[in-house]
XYZ file of C-alpha atoms in Angstrom:
566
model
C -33.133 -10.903 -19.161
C -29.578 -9.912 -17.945
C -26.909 -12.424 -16.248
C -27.832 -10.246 -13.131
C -31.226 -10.971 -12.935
C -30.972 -14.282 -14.047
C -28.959 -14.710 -11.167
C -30.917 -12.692 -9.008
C -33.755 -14.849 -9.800
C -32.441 -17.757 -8.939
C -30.780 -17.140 -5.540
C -34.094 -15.681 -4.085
C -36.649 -17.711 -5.459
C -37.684 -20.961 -3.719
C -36.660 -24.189 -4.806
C -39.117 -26.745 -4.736
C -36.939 -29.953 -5.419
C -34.663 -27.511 -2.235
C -38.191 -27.947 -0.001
C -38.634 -24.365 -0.342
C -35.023 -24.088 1.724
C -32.809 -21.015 1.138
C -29.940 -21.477 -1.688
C -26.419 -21.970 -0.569
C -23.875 -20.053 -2.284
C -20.021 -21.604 -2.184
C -17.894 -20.302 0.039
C -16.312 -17.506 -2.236
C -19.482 -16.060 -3.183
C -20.611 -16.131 0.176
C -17.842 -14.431 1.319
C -18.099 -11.406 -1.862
C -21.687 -10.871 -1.192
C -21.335 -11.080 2.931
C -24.419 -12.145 3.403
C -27.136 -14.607 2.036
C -28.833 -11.915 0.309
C -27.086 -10.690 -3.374
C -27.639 -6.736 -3.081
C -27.387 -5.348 -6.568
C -24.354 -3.634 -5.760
C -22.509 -6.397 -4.767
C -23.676 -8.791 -7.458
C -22.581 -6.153 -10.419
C -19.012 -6.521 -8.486
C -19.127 -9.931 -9.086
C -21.030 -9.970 -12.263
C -17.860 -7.537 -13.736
C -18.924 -6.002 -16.754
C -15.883 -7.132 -18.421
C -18.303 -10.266 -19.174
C -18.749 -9.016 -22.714
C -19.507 -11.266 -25.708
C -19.569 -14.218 -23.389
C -21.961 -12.847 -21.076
C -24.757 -14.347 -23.605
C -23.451 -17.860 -22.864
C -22.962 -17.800 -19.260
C -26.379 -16.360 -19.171
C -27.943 -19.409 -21.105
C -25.959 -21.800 -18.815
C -27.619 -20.457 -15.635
C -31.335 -19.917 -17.566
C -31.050 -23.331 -18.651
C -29.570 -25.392 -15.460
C -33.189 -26.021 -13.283
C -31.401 -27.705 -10.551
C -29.149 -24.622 -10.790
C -26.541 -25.042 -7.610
C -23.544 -26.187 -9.331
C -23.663 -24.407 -12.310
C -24.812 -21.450 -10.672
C -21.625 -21.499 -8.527
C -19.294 -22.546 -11.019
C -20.482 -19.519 -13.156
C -20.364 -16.951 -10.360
C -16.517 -17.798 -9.550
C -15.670 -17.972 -12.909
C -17.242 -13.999 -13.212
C -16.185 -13.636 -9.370
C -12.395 -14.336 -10.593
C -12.628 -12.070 -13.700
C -11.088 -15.000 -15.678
C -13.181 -14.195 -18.469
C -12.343 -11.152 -21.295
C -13.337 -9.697 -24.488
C -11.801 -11.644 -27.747
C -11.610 -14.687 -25.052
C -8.517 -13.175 -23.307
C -8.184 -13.581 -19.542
C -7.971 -10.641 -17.579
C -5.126 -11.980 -15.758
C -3.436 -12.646 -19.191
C -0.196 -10.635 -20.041
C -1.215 -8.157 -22.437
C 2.771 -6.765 -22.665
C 3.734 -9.836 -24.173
C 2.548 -8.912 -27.376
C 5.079 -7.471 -29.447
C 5.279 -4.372 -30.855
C 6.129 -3.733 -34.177
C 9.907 -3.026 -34.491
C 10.119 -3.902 -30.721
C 13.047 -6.303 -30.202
C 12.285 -7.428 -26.489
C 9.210 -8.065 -24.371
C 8.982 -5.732 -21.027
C 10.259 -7.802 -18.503
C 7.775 -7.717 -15.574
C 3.890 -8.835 -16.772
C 1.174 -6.397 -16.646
C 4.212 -3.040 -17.644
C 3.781 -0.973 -20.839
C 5.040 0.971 -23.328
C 3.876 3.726 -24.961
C 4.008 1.896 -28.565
C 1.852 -1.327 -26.485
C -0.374 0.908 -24.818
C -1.579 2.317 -28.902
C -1.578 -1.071 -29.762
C -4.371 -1.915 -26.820
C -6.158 1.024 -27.739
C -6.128 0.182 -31.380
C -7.439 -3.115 -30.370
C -9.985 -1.256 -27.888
C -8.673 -3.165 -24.789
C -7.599 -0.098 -23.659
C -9.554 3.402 -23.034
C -8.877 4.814 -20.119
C -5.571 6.130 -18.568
C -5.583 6.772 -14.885
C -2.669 9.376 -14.200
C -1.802 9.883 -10.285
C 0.934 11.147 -8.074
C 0.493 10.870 -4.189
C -0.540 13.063 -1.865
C 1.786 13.915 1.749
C -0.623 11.569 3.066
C 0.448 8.833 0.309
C -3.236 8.643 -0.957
C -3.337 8.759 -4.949
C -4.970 11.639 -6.477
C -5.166 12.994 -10.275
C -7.299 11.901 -13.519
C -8.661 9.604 -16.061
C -7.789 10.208 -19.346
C -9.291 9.111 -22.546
C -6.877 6.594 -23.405
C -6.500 8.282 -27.147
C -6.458 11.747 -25.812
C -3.156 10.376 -23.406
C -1.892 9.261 -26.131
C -2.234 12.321 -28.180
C -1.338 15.038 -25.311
C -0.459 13.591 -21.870
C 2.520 11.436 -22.817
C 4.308 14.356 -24.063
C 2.901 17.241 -22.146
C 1.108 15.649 -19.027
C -1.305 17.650 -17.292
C -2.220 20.304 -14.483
C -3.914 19.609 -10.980
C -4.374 21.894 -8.324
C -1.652 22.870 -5.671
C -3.691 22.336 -3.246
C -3.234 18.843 -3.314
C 0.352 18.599 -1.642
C -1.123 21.033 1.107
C -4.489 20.006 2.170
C -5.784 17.538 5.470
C -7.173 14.224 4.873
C -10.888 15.696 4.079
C -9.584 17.942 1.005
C -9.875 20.921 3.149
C -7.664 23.142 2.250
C -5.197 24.473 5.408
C -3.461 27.872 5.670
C -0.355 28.290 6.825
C 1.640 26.306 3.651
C 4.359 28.263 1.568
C 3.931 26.287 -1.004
C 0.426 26.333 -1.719
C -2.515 29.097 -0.275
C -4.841 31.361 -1.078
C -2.848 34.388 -1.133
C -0.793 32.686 -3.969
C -4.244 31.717 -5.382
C -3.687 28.159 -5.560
C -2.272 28.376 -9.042
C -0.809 24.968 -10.798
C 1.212 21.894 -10.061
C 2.574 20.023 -13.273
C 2.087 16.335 -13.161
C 4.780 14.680 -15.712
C 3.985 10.983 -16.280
C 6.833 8.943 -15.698
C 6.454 6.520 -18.350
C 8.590 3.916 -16.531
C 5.672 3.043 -14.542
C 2.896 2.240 -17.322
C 1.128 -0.304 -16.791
C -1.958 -1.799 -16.509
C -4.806 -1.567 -14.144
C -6.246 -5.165 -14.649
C -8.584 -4.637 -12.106
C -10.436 -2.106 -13.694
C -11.940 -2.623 -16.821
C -10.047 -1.267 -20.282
C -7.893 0.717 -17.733
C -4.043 1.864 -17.810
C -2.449 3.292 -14.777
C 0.645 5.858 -15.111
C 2.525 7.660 -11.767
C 3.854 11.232 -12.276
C 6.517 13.284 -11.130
C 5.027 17.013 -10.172
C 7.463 19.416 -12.172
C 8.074 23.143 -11.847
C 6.520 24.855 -15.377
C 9.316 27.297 -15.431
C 12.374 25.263 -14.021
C 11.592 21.860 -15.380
C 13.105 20.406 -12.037
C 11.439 18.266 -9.749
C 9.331 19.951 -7.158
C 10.795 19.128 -4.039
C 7.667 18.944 -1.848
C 6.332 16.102 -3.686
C 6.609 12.888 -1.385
C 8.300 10.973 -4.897
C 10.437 13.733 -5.540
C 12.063 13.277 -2.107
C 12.782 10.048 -2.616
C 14.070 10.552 -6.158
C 16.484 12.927 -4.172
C 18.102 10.749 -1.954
C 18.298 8.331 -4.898
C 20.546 10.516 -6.320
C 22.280 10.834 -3.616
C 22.927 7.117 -3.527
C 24.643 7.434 -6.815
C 26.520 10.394 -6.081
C 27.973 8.623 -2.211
C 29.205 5.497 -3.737
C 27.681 4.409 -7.056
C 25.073 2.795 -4.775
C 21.640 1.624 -6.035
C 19.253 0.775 -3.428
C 17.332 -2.125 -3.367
C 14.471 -2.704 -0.644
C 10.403 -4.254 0.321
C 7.836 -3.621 1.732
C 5.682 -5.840 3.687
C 2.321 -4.692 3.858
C -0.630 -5.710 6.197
C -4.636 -5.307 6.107
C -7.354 -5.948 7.953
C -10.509 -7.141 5.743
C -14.096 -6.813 6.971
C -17.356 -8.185 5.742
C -19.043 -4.768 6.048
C -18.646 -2.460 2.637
C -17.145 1.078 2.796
C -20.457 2.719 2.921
C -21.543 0.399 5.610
C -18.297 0.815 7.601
C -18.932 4.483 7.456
C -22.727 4.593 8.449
C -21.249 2.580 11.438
C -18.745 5.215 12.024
C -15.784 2.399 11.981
C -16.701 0.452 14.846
C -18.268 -2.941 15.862
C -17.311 -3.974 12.024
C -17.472 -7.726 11.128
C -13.747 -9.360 10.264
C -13.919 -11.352 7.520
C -11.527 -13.859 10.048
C -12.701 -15.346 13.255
C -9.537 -17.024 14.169
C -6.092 -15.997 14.580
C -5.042 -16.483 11.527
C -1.355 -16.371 11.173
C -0.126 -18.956 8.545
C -3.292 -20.455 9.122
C -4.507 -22.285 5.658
C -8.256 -22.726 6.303
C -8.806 -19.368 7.433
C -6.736 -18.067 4.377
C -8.793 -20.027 2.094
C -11.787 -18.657 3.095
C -10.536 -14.982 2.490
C -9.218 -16.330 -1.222
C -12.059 -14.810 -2.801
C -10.013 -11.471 -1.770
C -6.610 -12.490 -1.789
C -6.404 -15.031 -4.677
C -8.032 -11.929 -7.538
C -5.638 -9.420 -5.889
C -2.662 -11.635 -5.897
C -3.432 -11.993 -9.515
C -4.360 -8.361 -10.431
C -1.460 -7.119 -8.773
C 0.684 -9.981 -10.959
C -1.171 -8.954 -13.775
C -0.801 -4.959 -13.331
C 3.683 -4.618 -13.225
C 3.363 -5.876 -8.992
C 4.709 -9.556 -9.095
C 3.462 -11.575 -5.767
C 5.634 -13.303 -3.861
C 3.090 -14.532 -1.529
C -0.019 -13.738 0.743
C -0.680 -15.372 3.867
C -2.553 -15.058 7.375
C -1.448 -12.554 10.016
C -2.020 -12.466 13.899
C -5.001 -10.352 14.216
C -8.960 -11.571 13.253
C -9.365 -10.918 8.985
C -5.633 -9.213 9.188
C -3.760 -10.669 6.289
C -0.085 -9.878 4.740
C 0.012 -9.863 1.053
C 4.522 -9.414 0.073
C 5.486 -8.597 -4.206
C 8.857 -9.206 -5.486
C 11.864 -6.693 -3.847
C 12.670 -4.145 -6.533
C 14.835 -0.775 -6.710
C 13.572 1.487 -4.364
C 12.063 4.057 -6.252
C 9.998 0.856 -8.184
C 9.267 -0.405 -4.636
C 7.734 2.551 -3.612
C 5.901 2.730 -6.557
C 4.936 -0.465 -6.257
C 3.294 -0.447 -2.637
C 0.906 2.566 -3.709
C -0.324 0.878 -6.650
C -0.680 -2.324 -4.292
C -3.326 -0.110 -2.106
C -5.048 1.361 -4.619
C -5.728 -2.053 -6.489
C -6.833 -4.105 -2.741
C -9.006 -0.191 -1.781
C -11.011 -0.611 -5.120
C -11.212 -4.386 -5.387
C -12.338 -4.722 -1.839
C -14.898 -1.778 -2.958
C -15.854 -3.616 -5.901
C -16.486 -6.931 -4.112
C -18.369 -4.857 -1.468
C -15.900 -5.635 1.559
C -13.952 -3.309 3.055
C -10.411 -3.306 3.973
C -7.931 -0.572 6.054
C -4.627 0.072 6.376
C -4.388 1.951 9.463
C -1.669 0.957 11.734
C -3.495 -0.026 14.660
C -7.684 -0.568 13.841
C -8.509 -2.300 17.026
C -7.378 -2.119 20.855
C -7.981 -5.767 21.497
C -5.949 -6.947 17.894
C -2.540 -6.561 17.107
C -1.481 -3.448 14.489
C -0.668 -3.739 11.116
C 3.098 -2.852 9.456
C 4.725 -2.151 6.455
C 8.273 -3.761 7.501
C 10.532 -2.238 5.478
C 13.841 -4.098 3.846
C 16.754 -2.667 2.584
C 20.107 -3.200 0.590
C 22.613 -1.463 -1.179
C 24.320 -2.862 -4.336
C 26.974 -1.260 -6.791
C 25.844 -0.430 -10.990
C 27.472 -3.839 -11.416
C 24.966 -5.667 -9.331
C 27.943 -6.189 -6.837
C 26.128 -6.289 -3.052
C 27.712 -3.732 -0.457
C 26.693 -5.133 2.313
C 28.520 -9.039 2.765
C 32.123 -8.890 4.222
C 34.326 -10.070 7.144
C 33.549 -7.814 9.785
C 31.973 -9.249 12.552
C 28.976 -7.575 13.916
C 27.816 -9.373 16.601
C 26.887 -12.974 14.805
C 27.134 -11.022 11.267
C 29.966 -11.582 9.039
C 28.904 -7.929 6.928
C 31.034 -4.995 4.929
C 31.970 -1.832 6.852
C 29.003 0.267 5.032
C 26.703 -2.388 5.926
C 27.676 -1.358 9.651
C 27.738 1.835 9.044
C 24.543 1.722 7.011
C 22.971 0.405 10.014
C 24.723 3.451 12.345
C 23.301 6.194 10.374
C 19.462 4.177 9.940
C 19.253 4.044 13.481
C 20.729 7.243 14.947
C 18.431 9.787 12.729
C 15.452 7.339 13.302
C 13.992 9.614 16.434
C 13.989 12.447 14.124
C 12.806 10.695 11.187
C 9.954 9.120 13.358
C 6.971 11.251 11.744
C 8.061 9.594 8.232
C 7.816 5.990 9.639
C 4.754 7.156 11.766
C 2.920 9.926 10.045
C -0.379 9.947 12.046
C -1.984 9.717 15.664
C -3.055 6.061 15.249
C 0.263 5.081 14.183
C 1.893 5.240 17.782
C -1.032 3.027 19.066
C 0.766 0.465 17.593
C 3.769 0.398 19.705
C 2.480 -1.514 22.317
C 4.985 -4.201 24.152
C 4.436 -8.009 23.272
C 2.454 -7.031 20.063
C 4.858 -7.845 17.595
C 6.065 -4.416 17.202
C 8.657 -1.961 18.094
C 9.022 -0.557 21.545
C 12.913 0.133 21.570
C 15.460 1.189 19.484
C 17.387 -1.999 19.114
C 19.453 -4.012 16.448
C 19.293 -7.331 16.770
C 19.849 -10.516 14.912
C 16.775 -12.216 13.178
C 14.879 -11.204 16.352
C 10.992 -9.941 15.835
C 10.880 -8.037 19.281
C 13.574 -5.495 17.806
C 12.952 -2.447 15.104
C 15.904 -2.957 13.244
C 16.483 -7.144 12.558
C 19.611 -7.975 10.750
C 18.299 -11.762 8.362
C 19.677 -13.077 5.624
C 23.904 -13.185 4.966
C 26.352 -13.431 2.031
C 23.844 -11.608 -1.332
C 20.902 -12.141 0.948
C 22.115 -10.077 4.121
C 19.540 -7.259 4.573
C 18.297 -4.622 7.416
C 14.397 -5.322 8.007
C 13.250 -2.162 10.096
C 9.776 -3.318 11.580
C 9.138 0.907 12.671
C 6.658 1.478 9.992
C 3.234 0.921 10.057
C 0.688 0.147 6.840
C -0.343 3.914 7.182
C 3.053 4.938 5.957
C 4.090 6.849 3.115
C 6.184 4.716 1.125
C 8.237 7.442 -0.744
C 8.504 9.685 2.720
C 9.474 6.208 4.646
C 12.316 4.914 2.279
C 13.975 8.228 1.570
C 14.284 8.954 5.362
C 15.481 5.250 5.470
C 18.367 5.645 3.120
C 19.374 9.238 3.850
C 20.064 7.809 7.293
C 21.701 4.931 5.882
C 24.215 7.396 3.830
C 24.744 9.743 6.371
C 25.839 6.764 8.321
C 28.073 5.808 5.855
C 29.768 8.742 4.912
C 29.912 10.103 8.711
C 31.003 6.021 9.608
C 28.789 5.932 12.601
C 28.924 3.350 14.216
C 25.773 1.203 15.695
C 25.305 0.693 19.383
C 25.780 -2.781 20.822
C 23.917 -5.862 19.244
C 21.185 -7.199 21.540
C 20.150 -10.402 22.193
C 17.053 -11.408 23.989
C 13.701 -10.185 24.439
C 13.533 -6.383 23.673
C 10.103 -5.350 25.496
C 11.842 -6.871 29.068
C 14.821 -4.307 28.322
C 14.646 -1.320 30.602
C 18.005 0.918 29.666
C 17.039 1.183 25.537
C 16.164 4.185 24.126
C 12.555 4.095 23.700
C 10.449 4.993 20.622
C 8.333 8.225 20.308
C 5.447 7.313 22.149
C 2.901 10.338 20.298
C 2.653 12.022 17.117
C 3.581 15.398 19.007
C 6.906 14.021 20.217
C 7.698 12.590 17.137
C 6.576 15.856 15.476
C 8.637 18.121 18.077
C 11.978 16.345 17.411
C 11.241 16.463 13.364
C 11.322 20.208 13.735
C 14.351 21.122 15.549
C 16.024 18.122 13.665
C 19.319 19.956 11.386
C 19.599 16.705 9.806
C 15.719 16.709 8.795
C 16.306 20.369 7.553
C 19.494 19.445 5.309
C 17.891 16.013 3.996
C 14.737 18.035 3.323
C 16.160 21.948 2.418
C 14.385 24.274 4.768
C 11.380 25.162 2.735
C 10.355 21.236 2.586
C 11.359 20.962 5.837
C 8.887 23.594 7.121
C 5.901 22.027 4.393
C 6.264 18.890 6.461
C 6.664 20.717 9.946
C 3.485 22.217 9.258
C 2.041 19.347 7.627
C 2.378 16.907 10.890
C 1.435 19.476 13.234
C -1.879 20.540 11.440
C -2.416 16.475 11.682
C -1.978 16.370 15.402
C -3.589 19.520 16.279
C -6.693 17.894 14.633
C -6.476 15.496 17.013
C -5.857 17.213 19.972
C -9.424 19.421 19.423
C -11.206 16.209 18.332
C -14.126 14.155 21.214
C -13.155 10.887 20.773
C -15.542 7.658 21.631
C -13.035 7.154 24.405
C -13.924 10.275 26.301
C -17.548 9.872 25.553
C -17.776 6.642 26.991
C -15.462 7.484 29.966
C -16.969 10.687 31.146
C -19.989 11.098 29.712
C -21.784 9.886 32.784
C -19.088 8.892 35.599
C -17.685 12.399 35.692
């Protein structure tokens, strides 16, 4: 008999020396299964099929414990945390830290790869399967799974072909007309996806599984293709280097809601009425963010394990919302690094069978969630731009650290569809909620969208616009275009403000709809010359076919005003 039904056994049979009383998982399993009864599904998430050779043993632990509870449960987190691996290896091990043959230093950050370590895995069949993605305009990862030989033997030097479609299609996969870039009159030919080896690594939270981002790559030019949300970025990192030797360095802070409900149930619900995994506000609050460590805790330590290291995780404002921050990076890494952080909480919430979201603002009653974005500039040398002696209001900073700031916040109207890509998003701006309502700089002051922390190396820009939904490529190069036109144009930032920001009446406000935001994004020059006119219209049309959508959709809102009142 399996470890499965072993364990299946045991939770639903009755327990005479129990009375014939239900069993009692621990906390962590009752959380992972979301209810007393183990569903199949749910139990092979926990029961991770990376259990291997010592499956056998942990089996004849549970078969052989009668009274069963504390063995039981100190199996099940063991297999819950995926601590165990083949050739007695934890999953959360560092598998880069092996060297290579010939290889004189170890990759620096845990969980990264080369291509001469990723053979090595594979020889040692710890590896077989490559995932190779790029992200869509809506930031969603799309692409294939390789074979990991077959990767080795053609995708690391040729990389493969997807579909055009990809970089102009709506959230559903539907593909919509109206795209230069990509239709049917063109056929819907090719995109080349180029795997940018710098971002190898692996995907411990899948089983025998690499992960590898590409850069899409015009077959007969060999340049990037400019559409691409990465590319974009990659532009304006050039850009950097070409202004003033700058390299960028930034974070993001993400936020999530978790719910006790699985995808599929969250679906058959339509979204609504779903069960936090929280019941109290839980902003830096311990207990509750123990009881959500059978979430947080294995993606703090897949992320760690997979090139994303973890600062920290901890409780936000709303019911199950929780803030999970990795180590600040360059900001092409960054953004890397935030879409690999979805993917891995998307799946491991999938394979735990919770559910989790990202959307900027889930509930009316609960506060949004944000992706605050920081940012800093620093010479080749490692020599920060930003400390000085002017004084900007109570900040002793550099003139481009002023002007920086100038640029960030002037084209930020403009730039509002890349900070707020979709309807939901501007449900979030709501006064007193711990986001944005006015365009503001202030010092180390949460009721303002651009806060000025930190001072000397530290001194930063946090701009608290963004919500979770962003794209992180689309967000960061709008970010530090701004931030250069500023600089080279020396614009100046309006006043500093001190106080509270939602009582302030003579601000300029932020876009309060995706159609205003959209509207100013089109006749925007500075958009078009960021962009080049060709992107610039991909996006154009991109944002508008998003709020369009909207604009024909019935929501449950009118329903349940009008349906019988009117």
């Amino acid at each position: 008999m399996s470890l499965e039904s072993k364990i299946s056994l045991l939770v639903y049979q009755d327990d005479a020396d129990r009375h014939k009383k239900k069993f009692r998982m621990s906390t962590s399993v009752r959380r992972a299964c979301t209810s007393t009864l183990w569903r199949a599904t749910k139990l092979r998430a926990i029961c991770s099929s990376t259990v291997t050779q010592e499956s056998a043993s942990a089996a004849a632990k549970v078969n052989n414990a009668r009274a069963g509870d504390r063995t039981l449960i100190q199996e099940c987190r063991a297999i819950s945390s995926n601590s165990w691996w083949p050739h007695g290896r934890s999953a959360f091990s560092t598998f880069t830290e092996m060297k290579d043959a010939g290889e004189k230093d170890r990759v620096k950050v845990k969980g990264m790869l080369t291509v001469d370590k990723l053979k090595q895995l594979v020889g040692l069949d710890e590896i077989d399967t490559v995932v190779v993605g790029v992200t869509d305009c809506y930031g969603r990862l799309v692409g294939k799974r390789f074979t990991a030989d077959f990767f080795l033997e053609s995708g690391v030097d040729d990389g493969t072909h997807a579909c055009s479609y990809l970089l102009a299609t709506d959230i559903d996969m539907e593909p919509v007309p109206g795209y230069k870039f990509a239709n049917w009159e063109s056929g819907y030919g090719d995109i080349h996806l180029v795997p940018d080896l710098r971002t190898l690594r692996i995907a411990s939270w899948l089983e025998k599984t690499a992960f590898v981002l590409c850069d899409v790559v015009d077959d007969e030019t060999h340049a990037l293709a400019p559409h691409a949300p990465r590319s974009i970025l990659k532009k304006q990192v050039e850009e950097a280097e070409k202004e003033g030797s700058y390299v960028c360095k930034a974070a993001s802070e993400l936020e999530y809601f978790l719910y006790q409900q699985n995808f599929e149930e969250a679906k058959e619900k339509n979204y609504s009425a779903l069960k936090p995994v929280g019941w109290h506000r839980e902003d830096y609050h311990i207990l509750q963010g123990t009881r959500e460590e059978f979430f947080n805790g294995p993606a703090r330590r897949h992320l760690d394990a997979s090139g994303v290291p973890v600062e920290n995780s901890k409780g936000e404002f709303g019911l199950g919302q929780h803030e999970l921050n990795v180590k600040y990076a360059e900001v092409l890494e960054m953004a890397d690094r935030h879409v690999v952080y979805k993917q891995c909480l998307k799946e491991l919430a999938d394979q735990l069978g919770v559910s989790v979201t990202f959307m900027a603002k889930p509930h009316v009653d609960q506060p949004g969630s944000s992706s605050h974005l920081h940012m800093s500039l620093q010479r080749k040398d490692g020599t920060p731009v930003f400390p000085g002696d002017y004084k900007l209001g109570a900040t002793s900073c550099s003139d481009e650290f002023r002007w920086f700031l100038g640029g960030w916040m002037k084209h930020t109207p403009e730039l509002m569809v890349f900070y707020a890509p979709n309807v939901n998003s501007y449900k979030r701006f709501v006064s007193g909620s711990w986001a944005p309502t006015q365009l503001v700089w202030s010092r180390d002051n949460r009721t303002a969208p651009f806060r000025i922390i930190g001072s000397g190396k530290s001194l930063r820009i946090e701009c608290r616009l963004p919500g979770a939904d962003c794209n992180p490529y689309l967000a960061f190069a709008a970010a530090l275009a701004s931030g250069l036109d500023g600089i080279r144009n020396r614009t100046e930032p309006p006043e500093h403000f001190q106080g509270d920001v939602y009582k302030a009446t003579d601000q300029l406000r932020v876009p309060q709809s995706l159609g205003e935001a959209v509207e100013l994004f089109e006749k925007s020059e500075f958009a078009k010359t960021m962009l080049g006119e060709d992107v610039h219209h991909h996006y154009t049309h991109f944002f508008k076919t998003e709020h369009q959508g909207y604009l024909q959709a019935v929501t449950d809102w009118e329903r349940n005003r009008y349906f019988e009142q009117i």
